[in-house]
mmCIF file of C-alpha atoms in Angstrom:
data_model
loop_
_atom_site.group_PDB
_atom_site.id
_atom_site.type_symbol
_atom_site.label_atom_id
_atom_site.label_comp_id
_atom_site.label_asym_id
_atom_site.label_seq_id
_atom_site.Cartn_x
_atom_site.Cartn_y
_atom_site.Cartn_z
ATOM 1 C CA MET A 185 149.649 259.842 116.442
ATOM 2 C CA THR A 186 153.189 260.426 115.246
ATOM 3 C CA SER A 187 153.756 262.878 112.419
ATOM 4 C CA ALA A 188 155.057 261.366 109.196
ATOM 5 C CA LEU A 189 157.762 264.008 108.867
ATOM 6 C CA ALA A 190 159.185 265.132 112.199
ATOM 7 C CA PRO A 191 160.441 268.739 112.131
ATOM 8 C CA GLU A 192 164.155 269.399 112.417
ATOM 9 C CA PRO A 193 164.900 270.451 116.017
ATOM 10 C CA ARG A 194 166.433 273.907 116.476
ATOM 11 C CA ALA A 195 169.066 274.565 119.128
ATOM 12 C CA PRO A 196 167.618 276.313 122.221
ATOM 13 C CA GLN A 197 168.807 279.788 123.183
ATOM 14 C CA PHE A 198 169.848 278.826 126.724
ATOM 15 C CA PRO A 199 171.191 275.666 128.408
ATOM 16 C CA ILE A 200 168.580 273.068 129.360
ATOM 17 C CA PRO A 201 168.083 272.904 133.156
ATOM 18 C CA ALA A 202 168.853 269.644 134.932
ATOM 19 C CA ASN A 203 166.070 267.070 135.376
ATOM 20 C CA VAL A 204 163.906 268.654 132.683
ATOM 21 C CA TYR A 205 162.806 267.122 129.388
ATOM 22 C CA ALA A 206 163.650 269.155 126.266
ATOM 23 C CA GLU A 207 161.125 268.147 123.585
ATOM 24 C CA THR A 208 160.570 269.239 119.997
ATOM 25 C CA VAL A 209 157.419 270.993 118.784
ATOM 26 C CA VAL A 210 155.753 268.762 116.177
ATOM 27 C CA SER A 211 152.780 270.934 115.206
ATOM 28 C CA VAL A 212 150.946 274.129 116.193
ATOM 29 C CA ARG A 213 147.377 275.199 115.430
ATOM 30 C CA HIS A 214 145.859 278.608 116.187
ATOM 31 C CA TYR A 215 142.084 278.565 116.696
ATOM 32 C CA THR A 216 141.466 282.218 117.577
ATOM 33 C CA ASP A 217 143.501 285.204 118.719
ATOM 34 C CA ARG A 218 143.098 283.772 122.237
ATOM 35 C CA LEU A 219 143.508 280.000 121.819
ATOM 36 C CA PHE A 220 145.999 277.597 120.247
ATOM 37 C CA SER A 221 147.094 273.979 120.557
ATOM 38 C CA PHE A 222 150.457 272.350 120.039
ATOM 39 C CA ARG A 223 151.975 268.891 120.025
ATOM 40 C CA ILE A 224 155.479 267.936 121.144
ATOM 41 C CA THR A 225 157.549 264.777 121.072
ATOM 42 C CA ARG A 226 157.053 262.476 124.048
ATOM 43 C CA PRO A 227 160.010 261.325 126.153
ATOM 44 C CA GLN A 228 160.238 257.532 126.064
ATOM 45 C CA SER A 229 160.382 257.328 129.861
ATOM 46 C CA PHE A 230 157.479 259.716 130.533
ATOM 47 C CA ARG A 231 154.358 258.169 132.095
ATOM 48 C CA PHE A 232 151.178 259.925 133.204
ATOM 49 C CA ARG A 233 147.526 259.292 134.024
ATOM 50 C CA SER A 234 144.995 260.715 131.563
ATOM 51 C CA GLY A 235 143.724 263.980 133.089
ATOM 52 C CA GLU A 236 146.990 264.973 134.783
ATOM 53 C CA PHE A 237 149.041 268.109 134.160
ATOM 54 C CA VAL A 238 152.742 268.887 133.784
ATOM 55 C CA MET A 239 154.863 272.009 134.132
ATOM 56 C CA ILE A 240 155.781 273.529 130.760
ATOM 57 C CA GLY A 241 158.417 276.172 129.955
ATOM 58 C CA LEU A 242 160.699 277.509 127.226
ATOM 59 C CA PRO A 243 164.513 277.602 127.044
ATOM 60 C CA ASN A 244 164.511 281.393 126.643
ATOM 61 C CA ALA A 245 166.095 282.397 129.966
ATOM 62 C CA GLU A 246 168.674 281.214 132.502
ATOM 63 C CA LYS A 247 165.764 280.476 134.874
ATOM 64 C CA PRO A 248 162.802 279.540 132.652
ATOM 65 C CA VAL A 249 159.226 280.337 133.657
ATOM 66 C CA PHE A 250 157.116 277.177 134.108
ATOM 67 C CA ARG A 251 153.320 276.960 134.156
ATOM 68 C CA ALA A 252 150.881 274.078 134.708
ATOM 69 C CA TYR A 253 149.401 272.581 131.529
ATOM 70 C CA SER A 254 147.021 269.645 131.354
ATOM 71 C CA VAL A 255 148.096 266.997 128.882
ATOM 72 C CA ALA A 256 145.296 266.938 126.305
ATOM 73 C CA SER A 257 146.432 263.725 124.637
ATOM 74 C CA PRO A 258 145.581 260.341 126.194
ATOM 75 C CA ALA A 259 148.128 258.320 128.144
ATOM 76 C CA TRP A 260 148.680 255.960 125.177
ATOM 77 C CA ASP A 261 149.541 258.675 122.617
ATOM 78 C CA GLU A 262 153.067 258.768 121.179
ATOM 79 C CA GLU A 263 153.064 262.590 121.288
ATOM 80 C CA LEU A 264 151.938 265.092 123.919
ATOM 81 C CA GLU A 265 149.216 267.620 123.073
ATOM 82 C CA PHE A 266 148.430 270.854 124.914
ATOM 83 C CA PHE A 267 145.668 273.469 124.557
ATOM 84 C CA SER A 268 146.638 276.986 125.617
ATOM 85 C CA ILE A 269 145.266 280.450 126.074
ATOM 86 C CA LYS A 270 147.242 283.437 124.730
ATOM 87 C CA VAL A 271 147.971 286.177 127.247
ATOM 88 C CA PRO A 272 149.666 289.186 125.570
ATOM 89 C CA ASP A 273 151.806 289.989 128.614
ATOM 90 C CA GLY A 274 151.793 286.521 130.186
ATOM 91 C CA PRO A 275 155.247 285.536 131.492
ATOM 92 C CA LEU A 276 155.094 282.288 129.498
ATOM 93 C CA THR A 277 152.246 282.493 126.971
ATOM 94 C CA GLN A 278 153.441 285.734 125.347
ATOM 95 C CA HIS A 279 156.357 283.604 124.094
ATOM 96 C CA LEU A 280 154.716 280.182 123.931
ATOM 97 C CA GLN A 281 152.088 281.372 121.434
ATOM 98 C CA LYS A 282 154.898 282.079 118.943
ATOM 99 C CA ILE A 283 156.388 278.567 118.893
ATOM 100 C CA GLN A 284 156.768 276.756 115.592
ATOM 101 C CA PRO A 285 157.542 273.154 114.595
ATOM 102 C CA GLY A 286 161.165 272.413 115.392
ATOM 103 C CA ASP A 287 161.300 274.674 118.464
ATOM 104 C CA THR A 288 162.141 273.287 121.905
ATOM 105 C CA VAL A 289 159.659 273.127 124.778
ATOM 106 C CA LEU A 290 160.762 272.277 128.313
ATOM 107 C CA MET A 291 158.751 269.924 130.487
ATOM 108 C CA ARG A 292 159.365 268.935 134.084
ATOM 109 C CA GLN A 293 159.465 265.204 134.582
ATOM 110 C CA LYS A 294 156.617 264.731 137.072
ATOM 111 C CA SER A 295 152.925 264.742 136.213
ATOM 112 C CA THR A 296 150.196 265.252 138.795
ATOM 113 C CA GLY A 297 146.583 266.425 139.163
ATOM 114 C CA THR A 298 143.193 265.648 140.639
ATOM 115 C CA LEU A 299 141.171 265.089 137.437
ATOM 116 C CA VAL A 300 141.917 261.387 137.259
ATOM 117 C CA LEU A 301 139.549 258.431 137.170
ATOM 118 C CA ASP A 302 141.109 256.887 140.276
ATOM 119 C CA ALA A 303 139.871 259.845 142.369
ATOM 120 C CA LEU A 304 136.233 258.923 141.610
ATOM 121 C CA THR A 305 134.188 255.975 142.774
ATOM 122 C CA PRO A 306 132.352 254.011 140.026
ATOM 123 C CA ALA A 307 128.975 255.282 138.787
ATOM 124 C CA ARG A 308 126.678 255.238 135.770
ATOM 125 C CA ARG A 309 127.371 258.724 134.349
ATOM 126 C CA VAL A 310 130.223 261.195 134.492
ATOM 127 C CA PHE A 311 129.800 264.906 133.770
ATOM 128 C CA MET A 312 132.966 266.716 132.654
ATOM 129 C CA ILE A 313 132.315 270.439 133.166
ATOM 130 C CA SER A 314 134.733 272.819 131.425
ATOM 131 C CA THR A 315 135.255 276.405 130.331
ATOM 132 C CA GLY A 316 137.918 277.667 127.919
ATOM 133 C CA THR A 317 141.147 275.680 127.980
ATOM 134 C CA GLY A 318 139.776 273.727 130.943
ATOM 135 C CA ILE A 319 138.622 271.226 128.323
ATOM 136 C CA ALA A 320 142.223 269.968 127.946
ATOM 137 C CA PRO A 321 142.271 267.254 130.644
ATOM 138 C CA PHE A 322 138.924 265.977 129.363
ATOM 139 C CA ALA A 323 140.372 265.750 125.843
ATOM 140 C CA SER A 324 142.776 263.247 127.388
ATOM 141 C CA LEU A 325 140.160 261.340 129.386
ATOM 142 C CA LEU A 326 137.686 261.127 126.485
ATOM 143 C CA ARG A 327 140.272 259.237 124.433
ATOM 144 C CA ASP A 328 141.141 256.810 127.220
ATOM 145 C CA PRO A 329 139.404 253.396 127.152
ATOM 146 C CA ASP A 330 139.390 253.326 130.971
ATOM 147 C CA THR A 331 136.798 256.147 130.981
ATOM 148 C CA TYR A 332 134.314 253.913 129.174
ATOM 149 C CA GLU A 333 135.179 250.966 131.399
ATOM 150 C CA LYS A 334 134.229 253.011 134.465
ATOM 151 C CA PHE A 335 131.158 254.897 133.152
ATOM 152 C CA ASP A 336 128.230 253.985 130.906
ATOM 153 C CA GLN A 337 127.528 257.593 129.887
ATOM 154 C CA VAL A 338 129.980 260.485 129.432
ATOM 155 C CA VAL A 339 128.747 264.095 129.137
ATOM 156 C CA LEU A 340 131.235 266.862 128.313
ATOM 157 C CA THR A 341 130.176 270.492 128.710
ATOM 158 C CA HIS A 342 132.279 273.266 127.189
ATOM 159 C CA THR A 343 131.407 276.927 127.708
ATOM 160 C CA CYS A 344 133.306 279.769 126.008
ATOM 161 C CA ARG A 345 132.679 283.387 125.160
ATOM 162 C CA ASP A 346 132.490 282.900 121.390
ATOM 163 C CA ARG A 347 131.581 280.071 118.999
ATOM 164 C CA ALA A 348 135.068 279.953 117.454
ATOM 165 C CA GLU A 349 136.463 279.046 120.858
ATOM 166 C CA LEU A 350 134.332 275.880 120.887
ATOM 167 C CA VAL A 351 135.951 274.432 117.732
ATOM 168 C CA TYR A 352 138.683 272.497 119.556
ATOM 169 C CA GLY A 353 136.105 270.562 121.555
ATOM 170 C CA GLN A 354 133.754 270.106 118.620
ATOM 171 C CA GLU A 355 136.492 268.611 116.462
ATOM 172 C CA LEU A 356 137.590 266.387 119.328
ATOM 173 C CA ALA A 357 134.031 265.118 119.803
ATOM 174 C CA ALA A 358 133.588 264.479 116.076
ATOM 175 C CA SER A 359 136.814 262.470 115.959
ATOM 176 C CA LEU A 360 135.913 260.057 118.763
ATOM 177 C CA LYS A 361 133.670 257.818 116.681
ATOM 178 C CA ASP A 362 136.489 257.184 114.194
ATOM 179 C CA ASP A 363 139.166 256.625 116.823
ATOM 180 C CA PRO A 364 140.555 253.102 116.276
ATOM 181 C CA LEU A 365 141.012 252.519 120.009
ATOM 182 C CA ILE A 366 137.810 253.901 121.553
ATOM 183 C CA GLY A 367 135.476 254.574 118.592
ATOM 184 C CA GLU A 368 133.168 251.620 119.269
ATOM 185 C CA LEU A 369 133.160 252.340 123.010
ATOM 186 C CA THR A 370 131.815 255.881 122.519
ATOM 187 C CA GLU A 371 128.850 254.967 120.305
ATOM 188 C CA GLY A 372 125.658 256.159 121.985
ATOM 189 C CA ARG A 373 127.542 256.858 125.189
ATOM 190 C CA PHE A 374 129.176 260.269 124.674
ATOM 191 C CA THR A 375 127.461 263.678 124.538
ATOM 192 C CA LEU A 376 128.934 267.148 123.997
ATOM 193 C CA TYR A 377 127.020 270.148 125.364
ATOM 194 C CA ASN A 378 128.271 273.573 124.203
ATOM 195 C CA SER A 379 127.237 277.037 125.326
ATOM 196 C CA THR A 380 128.501 280.573 124.765
ATOM 197 C CA THR A 381 128.363 283.543 127.101
ATOM 198 C CA ARG A 382 128.931 286.428 124.678
ATOM 199 C CA GLU A 383 128.349 285.552 121.027
ATOM 200 C CA GLN A 384 124.862 284.400 120.031
ATOM 201 C CA SER A 385 124.608 280.617 119.637
ATOM 202 C CA ASP A 386 122.091 277.781 119.941
ATOM 203 C CA CYS A 387 122.717 277.682 123.684
ATOM 204 C CA MET A 388 123.545 280.837 125.618
ATOM 205 C CA GLY A 389 124.590 281.132 129.233
ATOM 206 C CA ARG A 390 126.968 280.057 131.972
ATOM 207 C CA ILE A 391 126.799 276.353 132.706
ATOM 208 C CA THR A 392 125.718 276.903 136.326
ATOM 209 C CA ALA A 393 122.765 279.011 135.147
ATOM 210 C CA LEU A 394 121.800 276.394 132.552
ATOM 211 C CA ILE A 395 121.940 273.625 135.150
ATOM 212 C CA GLY A 396 120.150 275.734 137.748
ATOM 213 C CA SER A 397 117.282 276.630 135.397
ATOM 214 C CA GLY A 398 116.834 273.026 134.305
ATOM 215 C CA LYS A 399 117.521 273.895 130.645
ATOM 216 C CA PHE A 400 120.666 271.746 130.700
ATOM 217 C CA TYR A 401 118.655 268.663 131.682
ATOM 218 C CA SER A 402 115.796 269.317 129.263
ATOM 219 C CA ASP A 403 118.203 269.980 126.366
ATOM 220 C CA LEU A 404 119.940 266.656 126.969
ATOM 221 C CA GLY A 405 116.867 264.706 128.046
ATOM 222 C CA VAL A 406 118.595 263.469 131.205
ATOM 223 C CA GLU A 407 117.695 263.265 134.881
ATOM 224 C CA PRO A 408 119.130 265.868 137.285
ATOM 225 C CA LEU A 409 122.521 265.342 138.898
ATOM 226 C CA ASN A 410 122.396 262.613 141.525
ATOM 227 C CA PRO A 411 125.368 261.482 143.650
ATOM 228 C CA GLU A 412 123.943 257.945 143.652
ATOM 229 C CA THR A 413 124.353 257.600 139.880
ATOM 230 C CA ASP A 414 126.636 260.448 138.740
ATOM 231 C CA ARG A 415 130.172 261.735 139.063
ATOM 232 C CA VAL A 416 131.368 265.266 138.272
ATOM 233 C CA MET A 417 134.781 266.539 137.087
ATOM 234 C CA ILE A 418 135.375 270.313 136.925
ATOM 235 C CA CYS A 419 138.077 272.361 135.175
ATOM 236 C CA GLY A 420 138.120 275.982 133.983
ATOM 237 C CA SER A 421 137.888 279.520 135.302
ATOM 238 C CA MET A 422 138.139 280.164 139.029
ATOM 239 C CA GLU A 423 134.609 281.578 139.168
ATOM 240 C CA MET A 424 133.175 278.513 137.427
ATOM 241 C CA LEU A 425 135.114 276.135 139.677
ATOM 242 C CA LYS A 426 133.713 277.812 142.772
ATOM 243 C CA ASP A 427 130.136 277.889 141.469
ATOM 244 C CA VAL A 428 130.019 274.308 140.148
ATOM 245 C CA LYS A 429 131.745 272.962 143.272
ATOM 246 C CA GLU A 430 129.083 274.680 145.378
ATOM 247 C CA LEU A 431 126.337 273.355 143.104
ATOM 248 C CA ALA A 432 127.713 269.809 143.356
ATOM 249 C CA GLU A 433 127.984 269.972 147.149
ATOM 250 C CA ASN A 434 124.430 271.306 147.384
ATOM 251 C CA HIS A 435 123.342 268.202 145.449
ATOM 252 C CA GLY A 436 125.080 265.955 147.979
ATOM 253 C CA PHE A 437 128.315 265.279 146.069
ATOM 254 C CA VAL A 438 131.555 264.793 148.024
ATOM 255 C CA GLU A 439 134.971 265.904 146.757
ATOM 256 C CA GLY A 440 137.312 263.024 146.039
ATOM 257 C CA SER A 441 141.068 262.476 145.816
ATOM 258 C CA LEU A 442 143.450 259.639 145.024
ATOM 259 C CA SER A 443 143.659 258.792 148.725
ATOM 260 C CA ALA A 444 139.890 259.045 149.247
ATOM 261 C CA PRO A 445 137.882 258.583 145.994
ATOM 262 C CA ALA A 446 134.405 260.142 146.053
ATOM 263 C CA SER A 447 131.785 261.692 143.752
ATOM 264 C CA PHE A 448 133.390 264.870 142.311
ATOM 265 C CA VAL A 449 136.831 266.339 141.611
ATOM 266 C CA VAL A 450 138.129 269.834 140.813
ATOM 267 C CA GLU A 451 141.405 270.930 139.188
ATOM 268 C CA ARG A 452 142.705 274.058 140.910
ATOM 269 C CA ALA A 453 146.253 274.077 139.556
ATOM 270 C CA PHE A 454 145.572 276.661 136.849
ATOM 271 C CA VAL A 455 142.901 278.849 135.368
ATOM 272 C CA GLY A 456 141.763 278.070 131.801
#
């Protein structure tokens, strides 16, 4: 959605590199001392598939640092949303976490990524497995009508260290039913499954342990993962990616791509 009052853009410190979009920060929200989200204006010519990522930077050097960021907003949104971790000495995030409305964010013009619907063959259910900021591409896919055209049931898992880090996903899930575009499509078809690994909560543990013990299935009242009926999308920490990929392959799932769609996909471009 477009903000009613767009912030006044501020002049960047350094010249904008060629073939790079220079967009204005519309809003910023800090969730914890480790996580924040921000929205920027969207270039009129920019097109992407829900679930893809772009390269983001700041005009604060002659040769800006760029990092991969999943677009958290759906492909139809008039703005672009991102969900970021804060790294105190991170080459980009130590500066990015300080942005304010009106600041300039750089974005390379090409989007790409493996967490797209076209990389999966049709099935009844899709499980979107995420940790930390790995929820971002799923925030895009959950608000895309094509997701509900392709799957009858959508299950999003989000695992973080602390409960406060789950708020982004919880608010996203709560907003789906009132979304004018996909609200009716999500009714009775979307489930959010949260767990924490450090702070006490209703569900404790790493997602692989919860799946492996069967607690995940009993909590949700669903049948175990089955490549005949299910598809799996994975995004988050490197350790989680490795473990869930192995779990999926042990269940008979096959990794897919745009050139050869199959039963699961993994995003390896960044660590959330």
